[in-house]
mmCIF file of N, CA and C in Angstrom:
data_model
loop_
_atom_site.group_PDB
_atom_site.id
_atom_site.type_symbol
_atom_site.label_atom_id
_atom_site.label_comp_id
_atom_site.label_asym_id
_atom_site.label_seq_id
_atom_site.Cartn_x
_atom_site.Cartn_y
_atom_site.Cartn_z
ATOM 1 N N MET A 1 123.665 103.049 155.545
ATOM 2 C CA MET A 1 122.019 102.102 156.288
ATOM 3 C C MET A 1 120.519 102.587 155.908
ATOM 4 N N MET A 2 120.301 103.117 155.354
ATOM 5 C CA MET A 2 119.146 103.762 154.369
ATOM 6 C C MET A 2 118.737 103.104 153.401
ATOM 7 N N VAL A 3 120.169 102.733 152.892
ATOM 8 C CA VAL A 3 119.952 102.197 151.431
ATOM 9 C C VAL A 3 120.230 100.311 151.372
ATOM 10 N N SER A 4 119.776 99.798 152.419
ATOM 11 C CA SER A 4 119.985 98.625 152.442
ATOM 12 C C SER A 4 118.374 98.481 153.656
ATOM 13 N N VAL A 5 117.879 99.403 153.566
ATOM 14 C CA VAL A 5 115.830 98.687 153.536
ATOM 15 C C VAL A 5 115.632 99.197 152.805
ATOM 16 N N VAL A 6 115.995 100.074 151.419
ATOM 17 C CA VAL A 6 116.154 98.883 150.497
ATOM 18 C C VAL A 6 115.373 98.528 149.656
ATOM 19 N N GLU A 7 118.010 97.964 149.816
ATOM 20 C CA GLU A 7 118.161 96.874 148.494
ATOM 21 C C GLU A 7 117.480 95.101 149.111
ATOM 22 N N SER A 8 117.365 95.463 150.800
ATOM 23 C CA SER A 8 116.709 94.269 151.746
ATOM 24 C C SER A 8 116.180 94.384 152.097
ATOM 25 N N GLY A 9 115.360 95.526 152.909
ATOM 26 C CA GLY A 9 114.957 95.429 153.968
ATOM 27 C C GLY A 9 113.140 95.814 153.936
ATOM 28 N N THR A 10 112.730 96.366 155.113
ATOM 29 C CA THR A 10 111.386 96.404 154.904
ATOM 30 C C THR A 10 110.796 97.315 153.484
ATOM 31 N N GLY A 11 111.660 98.136 153.219
ATOM 32 C CA GLY A 11 111.633 99.069 151.735
ATOM 33 C C GLY A 11 112.283 98.055 150.379
ATOM 34 N N LYS A 12 112.282 97.546 150.557
ATOM 35 C CA LYS A 12 112.110 96.999 149.077
ATOM 36 C C LYS A 12 111.104 96.655 148.202
ATOM 37 N N ASN A 13 109.622 97.391 148.885
ATOM 38 C CA ASN A 13 109.034 97.701 147.460
ATOM 39 C C ASN A 13 109.246 98.816 146.599
ATOM 40 N N ALA A 14 109.945 99.202 147.047
ATOM 41 C CA ALA A 14 110.011 100.980 146.234
ATOM 42 C C ALA A 14 111.795 100.632 146.054
ATOM 43 N N ARG A 15 111.999 99.882 145.147
ATOM 44 C CA ARG A 15 113.892 99.495 144.648
ATOM 45 C C ARG A 15 113.121 99.313 143.318
ATOM 46 N N ILE A 16 114.594 100.589 142.179
ATOM 47 C CA ILE A 16 114.175 100.548 141.421
ATOM 48 C C ILE A 16 115.795 100.406 140.476
ATOM 49 N N PRO A 17 115.523 98.910 139.805
ATOM 50 C CA PRO A 17 116.631 98.049 139.254
ATOM 51 C C PRO A 17 117.348 99.433 138.524
ATOM 52 N N GLY A 18 118.609 99.372 138.249
ATOM 53 C CA GLY A 18 119.611 100.474 138.665
ATOM 54 C C GLY A 18 120.220 101.406 139.017
ATOM 55 N N TYR A 19 119.353 101.270 140.353
ATOM 56 C CA TYR A 19 118.952 102.841 140.508
ATOM 57 C C TYR A 19 119.756 102.875 141.922
ATOM 58 N N ARG A 20 119.794 103.271 142.779
ATOM 59 C CA ARG A 20 120.307 103.209 144.855
ATOM 60 C C ARG A 20 118.996 104.546 144.871
ATOM 61 N N LEU A 21 118.350 104.139 145.857
ATOM 62 C CA LEU A 21 117.288 104.465 146.357
ATOM 63 C C LEU A 21 117.268 104.484 148.650
ATOM 64 N N ALA A 22 117.500 105.858 148.654
ATOM 65 C CA ALA A 22 117.273 105.386 150.563
ATOM 66 C C ALA A 22 116.353 105.422 151.464
ATOM 67 N N GLY A 23 116.099 104.589 151.982
ATOM 68 C CA GLY A 23 114.379 104.686 151.954
ATOM 69 C C GLY A 23 114.500 104.204 153.986
ATOM 70 N N LYS A 24 113.324 105.035 154.451
ATOM 71 C CA LYS A 24 112.864 104.062 156.094
ATOM 72 C C LYS A 24 110.992 103.518 155.510
ATOM 73 N N THR A 25 110.989 102.477 156.673
ATOM 74 C CA THR A 25 109.269 103.023 156.801
ATOM 75 C C THR A 25 109.150 103.469 157.451
ATOM 76 N N GLY A 26 108.159 103.045 158.241
ATOM 77 C CA GLY A 26 107.621 103.795 159.349
ATOM 78 C C GLY A 26 105.623 102.883 159.101
ATOM 79 N N THR A 27 105.650 102.371 160.821
ATOM 80 C CA THR A 27 103.563 101.889 160.697
ATOM 81 C C THR A 27 103.516 102.173 162.631
ATOM 82 N N ALA A 28 102.497 103.127 162.158
ATOM 83 C CA ALA A 28 102.312 103.390 163.727
ATOM 84 C C ALA A 28 100.951 102.822 163.981
ATOM 85 N N GLU A 29 100.456 103.272 165.450
ATOM 86 C CA GLU A 29 98.490 102.680 165.549
ATOM 87 C C GLU A 29 98.478 104.253 166.867
ATOM 88 N N GLN A 30 97.941 104.603 166.041
ATOM 89 C CA GLN A 30 96.499 106.072 166.574
ATOM 90 C C GLN A 30 95.885 105.726 167.524
ATOM 91 N N PRO A 31 96.250 106.721 168.562
ATOM 92 C CA PRO A 31 95.642 105.831 170.328
ATOM 93 C C PRO A 31 93.920 105.416 170.090
ATOM 94 N N ASN A 32 93.165 106.149 168.644
ATOM 95 C CA ASN A 32 91.762 106.012 168.411
ATOM 96 C C ASN A 32 92.156 104.563 167.245
ATOM 97 N N LEU A 33 92.991 103.424 167.575
ATOM 98 C CA LEU A 33 93.296 102.093 167.172
ATOM 99 C C LEU A 33 93.449 102.279 165.692
ATOM 100 N N THR A 34 93.042 103.474 164.886
ATOM 101 C CA THR A 34 94.034 103.001 163.273
ATOM 102 C C THR A 34 94.694 103.451 162.803
ATOM 103 N N LYS A 35 94.889 102.848 161.947
ATOM 104 C CA LYS A 35 96.358 102.633 161.187
ATOM 105 C C LYS A 35 97.331 103.522 160.473
ATOM 106 N N VAL A 36 98.278 104.155 160.247
ATOM 107 C CA VAL A 36 98.853 104.877 159.991
ATOM 108 C C VAL A 36 100.065 104.361 159.267
ATOM 109 N N THR A 37 100.529 104.591 157.872
ATOM 110 C CA THR A 37 102.073 104.137 157.791
ATOM 111 C C THR A 37 102.272 105.256 156.931
ATOM 112 N N SER A 38 103.795 104.715 155.925
ATOM 113 C CA SER A 38 104.661 105.694 155.938
ATOM 114 C C SER A 38 106.143 105.175 155.489
ATOM 115 N N PHE A 39 106.576 105.510 154.792
ATOM 116 C CA PHE A 39 107.987 105.697 153.573
ATOM 117 C C PHE A 39 108.451 107.022 153.233
ATOM 118 N N VAL A 40 109.647 106.937 153.356
ATOM 119 C CA VAL A 40 110.210 108.340 153.283
ATOM 120 C C VAL A 40 111.002 107.154 152.235
ATOM 121 N N GLY A 41 111.033 107.992 150.825
ATOM 122 C CA GLY A 41 112.475 107.663 149.641
ATOM 123 C C GLY A 41 113.423 108.948 149.585
ATOM 124 N N ILE A 42 114.230 108.861 149.827
ATOM 125 C CA ILE A 42 115.523 110.059 148.853
ATOM 126 C C ILE A 42 116.212 109.354 147.685
ATOM 127 N N PHE A 43 117.153 109.697 147.135
ATOM 128 C CA PHE A 43 116.963 109.455 146.014
ATOM 129 C C PHE A 43 117.714 111.167 145.282
ATOM 130 N N PRO A 44 118.983 110.242 144.468
ATOM 131 C CA PRO A 44 119.509 108.998 144.638
ATOM 132 C C PRO A 44 120.430 109.526 146.073
ATOM 133 N N ALA A 45 120.441 108.159 146.243
ATOM 134 C CA ALA A 45 121.062 107.465 147.476
ATOM 135 C C ALA A 45 121.989 108.445 148.066
ATOM 136 N N ARG A 46 123.032 108.443 146.672
ATOM 137 C CA ARG A 46 124.812 109.049 147.079
ATOM 138 C C ARG A 46 124.803 110.617 147.781
ATOM 139 N N GLN A 47 123.791 111.328 146.403
ATOM 140 C CA GLN A 47 123.760 112.562 146.267
ATOM 141 C C GLN A 47 122.673 112.807 146.371
ATOM 142 N N PRO A 48 122.421 113.197 147.251
ATOM 143 C CA PRO A 48 120.284 113.554 147.286
ATOM 144 C C PRO A 48 119.604 115.269 146.635
ATOM 145 N N ARG A 49 118.874 114.334 145.490
ATOM 146 C CA ARG A 49 118.003 115.488 144.942
ATOM 147 C C ARG A 49 116.503 115.828 145.128
ATOM 148 N N TYR A 50 116.244 114.365 145.552
ATOM 149 C CA TYR A 50 114.633 114.472 145.907
ATOM 150 C C TYR A 50 114.678 113.737 146.956
ATOM 151 N N VAL A 51 113.431 113.699 147.905
ATOM 152 C CA VAL A 51 112.924 113.385 149.036
ATOM 153 C C VAL A 51 111.651 113.449 149.173
ATOM 154 N N THR A 52 110.791 111.555 149.052
ATOM 155 C CA THR A 52 109.959 112.069 148.678
ATOM 156 C C THR A 52 109.218 111.319 149.929
ATOM 157 N N LEU A 53 107.942 111.344 150.755
ATOM 158 C CA LEU A 53 106.998 111.422 151.304
ATOM 159 C C LEU A 53 106.061 110.607 150.847
ATOM 160 N N ALA A 54 105.369 108.786 151.391
ATOM 161 C CA ALA A 54 104.688 108.868 151.462
ATOM 162 C C ALA A 54 103.705 108.264 152.539
ATOM 163 N N VAL A 55 102.792 108.913 153.109
ATOM 164 C CA VAL A 55 101.408 108.507 154.771
ATOM 165 C C VAL A 55 100.326 108.139 154.068
ATOM 166 N N ILE A 56 100.240 106.831 154.695
ATOM 167 C CA ILE A 56 98.484 106.263 153.736
ATOM 168 C C ILE A 56 98.099 106.454 155.411
ATOM 169 N N TYR A 57 97.011 106.741 155.647
ATOM 170 C CA TYR A 57 96.007 106.871 156.602
ATOM 171 C C TYR A 57 95.057 105.676 156.446
ATOM 172 N N GLU A 58 94.938 105.064 158.034
ATOM 173 C CA GLU A 58 93.459 104.175 157.492
ATOM 174 C C GLU A 58 94.035 102.756 156.783
ATOM 175 N N PRO A 59 95.157 102.449 156.180
ATOM 176 C CA PRO A 59 95.088 101.649 155.158
ATOM 177 C C PRO A 59 95.100 100.253 155.537
ATOM 178 N N SER A 60 94.051 99.956 154.363
ATOM 179 C CA SER A 60 93.064 97.855 154.034
ATOM 180 C C SER A 60 93.410 96.709 154.521
ATOM 181 N N GLY A 61 93.549 95.898 154.712
ATOM 182 C CA GLY A 61 93.986 94.687 154.989
ATOM 183 C C GLY A 61 95.237 94.438 155.858
ATOM 184 N N ALA A 62 95.605 92.874 156.052
ATOM 185 C CA ALA A 62 96.348 92.874 157.067
ATOM 186 C C ALA A 62 98.585 92.494 156.944
ATOM 187 N N ASP A 63 97.611 93.313 156.206
ATOM 188 C CA ASP A 63 99.607 92.686 155.009
ATOM 189 C C ASP A 63 99.310 94.343 155.128
ATOM 190 N N ALA A 64 98.887 95.281 155.850
ATOM 191 C CA ALA A 64 99.379 96.606 155.898
ATOM 192 C C ALA A 64 99.969 97.691 156.274
ATOM 193 N N PHE A 65 101.426 97.880 156.484
ATOM 194 C CA PHE A 65 102.735 98.037 156.854
ATOM 195 C C PHE A 65 103.591 99.101 155.194
ATOM 196 N N GLY A 66 104.238 100.304 155.910
ATOM 197 C CA GLY A 66 104.748 100.759 155.336
ATOM 198 C C GLY A 66 105.214 100.066 154.261
ATOM 199 N N GLY A 67 106.238 99.397 154.109
ATOM 200 C CA GLY A 67 106.779 98.754 152.954
ATOM 201 C C GLY A 67 106.142 97.931 151.762
ATOM 202 N N THR A 68 104.324 97.979 152.265
ATOM 203 C CA THR A 68 103.682 96.994 151.098
ATOM 204 C C THR A 68 103.060 98.606 150.864
ATOM 205 N N VAL A 69 102.388 98.876 151.341
ATOM 206 C CA VAL A 69 101.443 100.195 151.040
ATOM 207 C C VAL A 69 101.863 101.317 150.826
ATOM 208 N N ALA A 70 103.357 101.930 151.362
ATOM 209 C CA ALA A 70 103.640 103.436 151.590
ATOM 210 C C ALA A 70 104.622 103.904 150.308
ATOM 211 N N ALA A 71 105.838 102.259 150.518
ATOM 212 C CA ALA A 71 106.339 102.297 149.928
ATOM 213 C C ALA A 71 106.502 101.693 148.529
ATOM 214 N N PRO A 72 105.823 101.325 147.488
ATOM 215 C CA PRO A 72 104.855 101.575 145.973
ATOM 216 C C PRO A 72 104.661 102.352 145.272
ATOM 217 N N VAL A 73 104.534 103.677 146.504
ATOM 218 C CA VAL A 73 103.643 105.208 145.925
ATOM 219 C C VAL A 73 104.177 105.617 145.732
ATOM 220 N N VAL A 74 105.698 105.765 146.782
ATOM 221 C CA VAL A 74 107.273 106.767 146.930
ATOM 222 C C VAL A 74 108.314 105.387 145.310
ATOM 223 N N LYS A 75 107.975 104.728 144.767
ATOM 224 C CA LYS A 75 108.426 104.108 144.405
ATOM 225 C C LYS A 75 108.131 104.184 142.559
ATOM 226 N N SER A 76 106.976 104.208 142.718
ATOM 227 C CA SER A 76 106.200 104.633 141.004
ATOM 228 C C SER A 76 106.701 106.788 140.971
ATOM 229 N N VAL A 77 106.437 107.880 142.470
ATOM 230 C CA VAL A 77 107.059 108.808 142.262
ATOM 231 C C VAL A 77 108.289 109.086 141.785
ATOM 232 N N ILE A 78 109.071 108.084 142.227
ATOM 233 C CA ILE A 78 110.492 108.346 141.591
ATOM 234 C C ILE A 78 111.041 108.057 140.500
ATOM 235 N N GLU A 79 109.999 107.281 140.100
ATOM 236 C CA GLU A 79 109.803 106.579 138.777
ATOM 237 C C GLU A 79 109.607 107.361 137.629
ATOM 238 N N GLU A 80 108.973 108.569 137.909
ATOM 239 C CA GLU A 80 108.315 109.470 137.811
ATOM 240 C C GLU A 80 109.391 111.049 137.383
ATOM 241 N N LEU A 81 110.286 110.987 138.824
ATOM 242 C CA LEU A 81 111.064 112.004 138.040
ATOM 243 C C LEU A 81 112.009 111.183 137.332
ATOM 244 N N ILE A 82 112.256 109.835 137.399
ATOM 245 C CA ILE A 82 113.671 109.919 136.820
ATOM 246 C C ILE A 82 113.922 109.799 135.333
ATOM 247 N N VAL A 83 111.843 109.724 134.760
ATOM 248 C CA VAL A 83 112.058 109.928 133.279
ATOM 249 C C VAL A 83 111.488 111.129 132.764
ATOM 250 N N MET A 84 111.072 112.546 133.290
ATOM 251 C CA MET A 84 110.822 113.621 133.738
ATOM 252 C C MET A 84 112.491 114.347 133.712
ATOM 253 N N ASP A 85 113.408 113.919 134.561
ATOM 254 C CA ASP A 85 114.444 114.709 134.734
ATOM 255 C C ASP A 85 116.364 113.709 133.677
ATOM 256 N N GLY A 86 115.529 112.901 133.224
ATOM 257 C CA GLY A 86 116.178 111.465 132.231
ATOM 258 C C GLY A 86 117.265 111.444 132.695
ATOM 259 N N ILE A 87 117.711 110.779 133.767
ATOM 260 C CA ILE A 87 118.201 110.638 134.755
ATOM 261 C C ILE A 87 118.768 108.978 135.040
ATOM 262 N N SER A 88 120.036 108.316 134.042
ATOM 263 C CA SER A 88 120.155 107.744 133.765
ATOM 264 C C SER A 88 120.657 106.862 135.163
ATOM 265 N N PRO A 89 120.152 105.380 134.521
ATOM 266 C CA PRO A 89 121.252 104.885 136.286
ATOM 267 C C PRO A 89 122.251 104.269 136.694
ATOM 268 N N SER A 90 122.286 104.221 137.481
ATOM 269 C CA SER A 90 124.125 104.425 137.919
ATOM 270 C C SER A 90 124.089 102.495 137.799
ATOM 271 N N HIS A 91 123.969 102.445 137.972
ATOM 272 C CA HIS A 91 123.653 100.581 138.658
ATOM 273 C C HIS A 91 123.743 99.611 136.877
ATOM 274 N N ARG A 92 123.946 99.980 136.088
ATOM 275 C CA ARG A 92 123.245 99.661 134.533
ATOM 276 C C ARG A 92 122.891 98.196 133.921
ATOM 277 N N GLU A 93 124.634 97.283 134.986
ATOM 278 C CA GLU A 93 124.331 95.912 135.378
ATOM 279 C C GLU A 93 122.956 95.491 135.976
ATOM 280 N N GLU A 94 121.918 96.257 136.646
ATOM 281 C CA GLU A 94 121.406 95.599 136.996
ATOM 282 C C GLU A 94 119.964 95.583 135.817
ATOM 283 N N VAL A 95 119.831 96.238 135.002
ATOM 284 C CA VAL A 95 118.697 96.205 134.219
ATOM 285 C C VAL A 95 119.125 95.618 132.833
ATOM 286 N N GLY A 96 118.038 95.635 132.310
ATOM 287 C CA GLY A 96 118.357 95.379 130.660
ATOM 288 C C GLY A 96 118.095 96.476 129.884
ATOM 289 N N SER A 97 118.652 96.627 128.229
ATOM 290 C CA SER A 97 118.398 98.038 127.906
ATOM 291 C C SER A 97 117.025 98.327 127.879
ATOM 292 N N SER A 98 115.830 97.160 127.969
ATOM 293 C CA SER A 98 114.372 97.820 127.486
ATOM 294 C C SER A 98 113.813 97.669 128.761
ATOM 295 N N GLU A 99 114.555 97.544 129.708
ATOM 296 C CA GLU A 99 114.049 98.800 131.252
ATOM 297 C C GLU A 99 114.524 99.215 131.680
ATOM 298 N N ILE A 100 115.257 100.332 130.602
ATOM 299 C CA ILE A 100 116.249 101.492 131.527
ATOM 300 C C ILE A 100 114.871 102.695 131.201
ATOM 301 N N LEU A 101 114.612 103.451 132.699
ATOM 302 C CA LEU A 101 113.018 103.873 133.197
ATOM 303 C C LEU A 101 114.479 105.746 131.895
ATOM 304 N N ALA A 102 114.949 106.111 131.366
ATOM 305 C CA ALA A 102 115.081 107.478 131.405
ATOM 306 C C ALA A 102 115.818 107.018 129.694
ATOM 307 N N PRO A 103 115.795 108.407 128.899
ATOM 308 C CA PRO A 103 116.273 107.457 127.696
ATOM 309 C C PRO A 103 117.875 107.651 127.242
ATOM 310 N N VAL A 104 118.229 107.063 126.898
ATOM 311 C CA VAL A 104 119.827 106.667 126.951
ATOM 312 C C VAL A 104 120.232 107.996 125.759
ATOM 313 N N GLU A 105 120.337 109.121 126.468
ATOM 314 C CA GLU A 105 121.295 109.657 125.299
ATOM 315 C C GLU A 105 121.546 109.854 123.814
ATOM 316 N N GLN A 106 121.387 110.224 123.156
ATOM 317 C CA GLN A 106 122.272 110.233 122.073
ATOM 318 C C GLN A 106 123.592 110.438 121.640
ATOM 319 N N ALA A 107 124.355 109.881 120.617
ATOM 320 C CA ALA A 107 125.470 110.755 120.361
ATOM 321 C C ALA A 107 124.900 112.027 119.563
ATOM 322 N N PRO A 108 125.967 113.250 120.399
ATOM 323 C CA PRO A 108 126.169 114.524 119.358
ATOM 324 C C PRO A 108 125.789 114.463 118.704
ATOM 325 N N GLU A 109 125.992 113.724 116.739
ATOM 326 C CA GLU A 109 125.964 113.853 115.882
ATOM 327 C C GLU A 109 124.681 114.055 115.293
ATOM 328 N N GLU A 110 123.671 112.401 115.654
ATOM 329 C CA GLU A 110 122.643 112.435 115.642
ATOM 330 C C GLU A 110 121.806 113.644 116.763
ATOM 331 N N GLN A 111 121.752 114.004 117.279
ATOM 332 C CA GLN A 111 120.701 115.337 118.101
ATOM 333 C C GLN A 111 120.810 116.549 117.019
ATOM 334 N N ALA A 112 120.168 116.631 116.717
ATOM 335 C CA ALA A 112 119.794 118.679 116.531
ATOM 336 C C ALA A 112 120.749 119.441 117.135
ATOM 337 N N PRO A 113 121.341 120.188 116.864
ATOM 338 C CA PRO A 113 122.606 121.532 118.085
ATOM 339 C C PRO A 113 121.052 121.691 119.661
ATOM 340 N N GLU A 114 120.017 122.352 119.434
ATOM 341 C CA GLU A 114 119.559 123.188 120.182
ATOM 342 C C GLU A 114 118.936 122.387 121.149
ATOM 343 N N THR A 115 119.020 121.232 120.965
ATOM 344 C CA THR A 115 118.465 119.985 121.690
ATOM 345 C C THR A 115 118.998 119.694 122.823
ATOM 346 N N GLN A 116 120.331 119.253 122.623
ATOM 347 C CA GLN A 116 121.747 118.807 122.639
ATOM 348 C C GLN A 116 122.261 118.646 124.498
ATOM 349 N N LYS A 117 121.756 118.010 125.367
ATOM 350 C CA LYS A 117 121.124 118.435 126.701
ATOM 351 C C LYS A 117 121.591 117.357 127.211
ATOM 352 N N PRO A 118 122.943 117.540 128.283
ATOM 353 C CA PRO A 118 124.073 116.720 128.914
ATOM 354 C C PRO A 118 122.669 116.023 129.957
ATOM 355 N N ALA A 119 122.272 114.278 130.090
ATOM 356 C CA ALA A 119 122.343 113.523 130.972
ATOM 357 C C ALA A 119 122.610 113.267 131.788
ATOM 358 N N ALA A 120 121.809 113.841 133.407
ATOM 359 C CA ALA A 120 121.970 113.552 134.551
ATOM 360 C C ALA A 120 122.215 112.609 134.770
ATOM 361 N N THR A 121 123.088 112.350 136.026
ATOM 362 C CA THR A 121 123.118 110.292 135.962
ATOM 363 C C THR A 121 123.222 110.081 137.713
ATOM 364 N N ASP A 122 122.478 109.432 138.121
ATOM 365 C CA ASP A 122 122.597 108.640 139.802
ATOM 366 C C ASP A 122 123.577 108.435 139.828
ATOM 367 N N PRO A 123 124.357 109.077 140.961
ATOM 368 C CA PRO A 123 125.809 109.186 141.531
ATOM 369 C C PRO A 123 126.103 107.401 141.580
#
């Protein structure tokens, strides 16, 4: 259910082609009439390794909701995690080779033995 929030619902601004995230948006008005927006992202959706929460207090603009303000922040953090951990996309058909965030692992004969490391995958 939380995957559909990112794939086609209010959290679609957190969507990263080739990867599956789950998430939930939130928007609230505090008693003093200030707005708080949030988005929590869970990555990868199937076998989570990371949970990222962005909370934005008093966002500006008429279109300030969890999906429009906080979801892009979580997307940026998860994109950095993908690059840092070298996580390959689980749905390669969604992206062109130039759009893949994580470096594609070279064949073992192309790497120096001391740098061989299996690439993580997004299940």
